[in-house]
mmCIF file of C-alpha atoms in Angstrom:
data_model
loop_
_atom_site.group_PDB
_atom_site.id
_atom_site.type_symbol
_atom_site.label_atom_id
_atom_site.label_comp_id
_atom_site.label_asym_id
_atom_site.label_seq_id
_atom_site.Cartn_x
_atom_site.Cartn_y
_atom_site.Cartn_z
ATOM 1 C CA UNK A 28 91.573 89.087 94.246
ATOM 2 C CA UNK A 29 88.678 91.222 95.138
ATOM 3 C CA UNK A 30 86.679 90.535 91.861
ATOM 4 C CA UNK A 31 87.522 86.717 92.224
ATOM 5 C CA UNK A 32 90.140 86.985 89.305
ATOM 6 C CA UNK A 33 93.602 88.323 88.980
ATOM 7 C CA UNK A 34 94.194 91.206 86.396
ATOM 8 C CA UNK A 35 97.601 91.026 85.116
ATOM 9 C CA UNK A 36 97.105 94.354 83.721
ATOM 10 C CA UNK A 37 97.083 95.818 87.213
ATOM 11 C CA UNK A 38 100.174 93.647 87.945
ATOM 12 C CA UNK A 39 101.909 95.164 85.134
ATOM 13 C CA UNK A 40 101.116 98.839 86.431
ATOM 14 C CA UNK A 41 102.647 97.858 89.628
ATOM 15 C CA UNK A 42 105.881 96.637 87.792
ATOM 16 C CA UNK A 43 105.781 99.955 85.514
ATOM 17 C CA UNK A 44 105.700 101.972 88.651
ATOM 18 C CA UNK A 45 108.768 99.988 90.122
ATOM 19 C CA UNK A 46 110.557 100.824 86.776
ATOM 20 C CA UNK A 47 109.861 104.540 87.218
ATOM 21 C CA UNK A 48 110.420 104.594 90.958
ATOM 22 C CA UNK A 49 113.870 102.938 90.075
ATOM 23 C CA UNK A 50 114.447 105.554 87.448
ATOM 24 C CA UNK A 51 113.772 108.458 89.603
ATOM 25 C CA UNK A 52 116.015 107.025 92.290
ATOM 26 C CA UNK A 53 118.729 106.600 89.849
ATOM 27 C CA UNK A 54 118.419 110.199 88.749
ATOM 28 C CA UNK A 55 118.274 111.340 92.349
ATOM 29 C CA UNK A 56 121.585 109.494 93.110
ATOM 30 C CA UNK A 57 123.203 111.034 89.999
ATOM 31 C CA UNK A 58 122.134 114.612 90.600
ATOM 32 C CA UNK A 59 123.051 114.275 94.204
ATOM 33 C CA UNK A 60 126.556 113.182 93.031
ATOM 34 C CA UNK A 61 126.766 116.021 90.799
ATOM 35 C CA UNK A 62 126.674 114.462 87.485
ATOM 36 C CA UNK A 63 125.754 116.818 84.622
ATOM 37 C CA UNK A 64 122.941 116.425 82.339
ATOM 38 C CA UNK A 65 125.015 114.841 79.716
ATOM 39 C CA UNK A 66 126.396 112.478 82.248
ATOM 40 C CA UNK A 67 122.811 111.452 83.284
ATOM 41 C CA UNK A 68 121.846 110.930 79.625
ATOM 42 C CA UNK A 69 122.676 107.334 79.684
ATOM 43 C CA UNK A 70 120.367 106.231 82.412
ATOM 44 C CA UNK A 71 117.023 106.650 80.520
ATOM 45 C CA UNK A 72 118.360 104.911 77.470
ATOM 46 C CA UNK A 73 119.598 101.944 79.709
ATOM 47 C CA UNK A 74 116.516 101.657 81.495
ATOM 48 C CA UNK A 75 114.026 102.125 78.689
ATOM 49 C CA UNK A 76 115.523 100.111 76.054
ATOM 50 C CA UNK A 77 113.897 97.268 74.178
ATOM 51 C CA UNK A 78 115.944 94.649 76.204
ATOM 52 C CA UNK A 79 113.646 95.542 79.090
ATOM 53 C CA UNK A 80 110.719 94.186 77.256
ATOM 54 C CA UNK A 81 110.835 90.647 78.834
ATOM 55 C CA UNK A 82 110.805 92.283 82.251
ATOM 56 C CA UNK A 83 108.133 94.719 81.391
ATOM 57 C CA UNK A 84 105.817 92.347 79.491
ATOM 58 C CA UNK A 85 105.526 89.612 82.000
ATOM 59 C CA UNK A 86 103.650 90.831 85.215
ATOM 60 C CA UNK A 87 105.251 88.762 88.006
ATOM 61 C CA UNK A 88 108.806 89.471 86.611
ATOM 62 C CA UNK A 89 108.285 93.243 86.606
ATOM 63 C CA UNK A 90 106.698 93.367 90.007
ATOM 64 C CA UNK A 91 109.607 91.489 91.234
ATOM 65 C CA UNK A 92 112.755 92.553 89.719
ATOM 66 C CA UNK A 93 112.344 96.318 89.644
ATOM 67 C CA UNK A 94 111.031 96.705 93.105
ATOM 68 C CA UNK A 95 113.736 94.232 94.457
ATOM 69 C CA UNK A 96 116.479 96.451 92.839
ATOM 70 C CA UNK A 97 114.731 99.596 94.135
ATOM 71 C CA UNK A 98 114.720 98.284 97.772
ATOM 72 C CA UNK A 99 118.392 96.976 97.511
ATOM 73 C CA UNK A 100 119.423 100.456 96.226
ATOM 74 C CA UNK A 101 117.704 102.188 99.003
ATOM 75 C CA UNK A 102 119.159 99.899 101.517
ATOM 76 C CA UNK A 103 122.642 100.824 100.394
ATOM 77 C CA UNK A 104 121.868 104.503 100.274
ATOM 78 C CA UNK A 105 120.696 104.406 104.025
ATOM 79 C CA UNK A 106 123.789 102.634 105.101
ATOM 80 C CA UNK A 107 126.311 104.676 103.185
ATOM 81 C CA UNK A 108 124.819 108.280 103.380
ATOM 82 C CA UNK A 109 126.703 109.100 106.471
ATOM 83 C CA UNK A 110 130.351 109.008 107.701
ATOM 84 C CA UNK A 111 129.138 108.521 111.097
ATOM 85 C CA UNK A 112 126.856 105.567 110.944
ATOM 86 C CA UNK A 113 123.813 105.854 113.166
ATOM 87 C CA UNK A 114 121.322 103.098 114.560
ATOM 88 C CA UNK A 115 118.729 104.526 112.478
ATOM 89 C CA UNK A 116 120.394 104.150 109.414
ATOM 90 C CA UNK A 117 121.161 100.649 110.252
ATOM 91 C CA UNK A 118 117.509 99.991 111.124
ATOM 92 C CA UNK A 119 115.967 101.482 107.743
ATOM 93 C CA UNK A 120 118.844 99.873 105.711
ATOM 94 C CA UNK A 121 117.995 96.559 107.463
ATOM 95 C CA UNK A 122 114.163 97.036 106.755
ATOM 96 C CA UNK A 123 114.771 97.775 103.099
ATOM 97 C CA UNK A 124 117.215 94.895 102.535
ATOM 98 C CA UNK A 125 114.620 92.553 104.175
ATOM 99 C CA UNK A 126 111.872 94.015 101.864
ATOM 100 C CA UNK A 127 114.253 93.146 99.100
ATOM 101 C CA UNK A 128 115.038 89.793 99.860
ATOM 102 C CA UNK A 129 111.387 88.827 100.316
ATOM 103 C CA UNK A 130 110.487 90.725 97.266
ATOM 104 C CA UNK A 131 112.983 88.323 95.252
ATOM 105 C CA UNK A 132 115.726 85.996 96.117
ATOM 106 C CA UNK A 133 118.052 88.163 94.279
ATOM 107 C CA UNK A 134 117.694 90.835 97.093
ATOM 108 C CA UNK A 135 119.574 88.626 99.497
ATOM 109 C CA UNK A 136 122.729 89.537 97.783
ATOM 110 C CA UNK A 137 122.475 93.122 99.527
ATOM 111 C CA UNK A 138 123.085 91.650 103.022
ATOM 112 C CA UNK A 139 126.779 90.181 102.164
ATOM 113 C CA UNK A 140 127.412 93.286 99.900
ATOM 114 C CA UNK A 141 126.512 95.629 102.904
ATOM 115 C CA UNK A 142 128.410 93.586 105.407
ATOM 116 C CA UNK A 143 131.516 93.825 103.087
ATOM 117 C CA UNK A 144 131.101 97.605 103.032
ATOM 118 C CA UNK A 145 130.945 97.793 106.767
ATOM 119 C CA UNK A 146 134.048 95.569 107.140
ATOM 120 C CA UNK A 147 135.910 97.554 104.371
ATOM 121 C CA UNK A 148 135.069 100.995 105.616
ATOM 122 C CA UNK A 149 135.503 100.140 109.382
ATOM 123 C CA UNK A 150 131.954 101.340 110.485
ATOM 124 C CA UNK A 151 132.552 99.853 113.786
ATOM 125 C CA UNK A 152 132.468 96.461 115.636
ATOM 126 C CA UNK A 153 128.995 97.141 116.971
ATOM 127 C CA UNK A 154 127.536 97.870 113.664
ATOM 128 C CA UNK A 155 128.945 95.060 111.885
ATOM 129 C CA UNK A 156 128.002 92.690 114.586
ATOM 130 C CA UNK A 157 124.337 93.976 114.378
ATOM 131 C CA UNK A 158 124.205 93.713 110.820
ATOM 132 C CA UNK A 159 125.740 90.275 110.900
ATOM 133 C CA UNK A 160 123.212 89.054 113.469
ATOM 134 C CA UNK A 161 120.277 90.383 111.391
ATOM 135 C CA UNK A 162 121.694 88.702 108.152
ATOM 136 C CA UNK A 163 121.807 85.462 109.798
ATOM 137 C CA UNK A 164 118.228 86.012 111.089
ATOM 138 C CA UNK A 165 116.906 86.770 107.717
ATOM 139 C CA UNK A 166 118.830 83.919 106.042
ATOM 140 C CA UNK A 167 117.569 81.582 108.666
ATOM 141 C CA UNK A 168 114.025 82.650 108.077
ATOM 142 C CA UNK A 169 114.440 82.645 104.348
ATOM 143 C CA UNK A 170 115.999 79.315 103.908
ATOM 144 C CA UNK A 171 115.145 77.235 107.013
ATOM 145 C CA UNK A 172 111.818 78.492 108.787
ATOM 146 C CA UNK A 173 109.852 79.126 105.637
ATOM 147 C CA UNK A 174 108.897 75.674 104.084
ATOM 148 C CA UNK A 175 109.146 75.109 100.317
ATOM 149 C CA UNK A 176 106.070 73.550 98.798
ATOM 150 C CA UNK A 177 106.811 72.104 95.345
ATOM 151 C CA UNK A 178 104.366 72.894 92.724
ATOM 152 C CA UNK A 179 102.465 70.122 90.753
ATOM 153 C CA UNK A 180 104.325 70.858 87.622
ATOM 154 C CA UNK A 181 107.565 70.602 89.446
ATOM 155 C CA UNK A 182 106.843 67.217 91.054
ATOM 156 C CA UNK A 183 105.610 66.043 87.329
ATOM 157 C CA UNK A 184 108.801 67.223 85.723
ATOM 158 C CA UNK A 185 111.036 65.437 88.408
ATOM 159 C CA UNK A 186 109.055 62.385 87.826
ATOM 160 C CA UNK A 187 109.201 62.425 84.079
ATOM 161 C CA UNK A 188 113.274 62.865 84.533
ATOM 162 C CA UNK A 189 113.247 59.908 86.694
ATOM 163 C CA UNK A 190 111.192 57.705 84.515
ATOM 164 C CA UNK A 191 112.950 58.707 81.199
ATOM 165 C CA UNK A 192 116.694 58.766 82.057
ATOM 166 C CA UNK A 193 119.065 59.039 79.303
#
């Protein structure tokens, strides 16, 4: 907003960078897991197909979805990288999970996913309690503390539905 207008071209570039960051992260995970080059081959085909056109061509969607998925994966990587879970891993995982959540509502799914991981793999009562408390805080902020202000088009569409019932 420096020049009193919004250039959607730059917003698209931010989204493209998110797509390539996600691609790099997926390759890094694959290489670190010991996958061969042939096993890594589907990653670029699935990520750069024409079905991604809708996400890439709309600036806000590409800015939101790719980064949200990227931050969710980073949160999962931090929480699952070591057998002995350290507080630093929990803090960084929680930070990236929170960033994912406020990048887009779909990022909220990483909180229960990691909570299930902590419960299933028995990562300790203390770690699970810390994660659960943080999850409750983020959900409280997201759903209760932040006030939703309905847009003009939302108000008009609800009013139209009330006036023109079937």
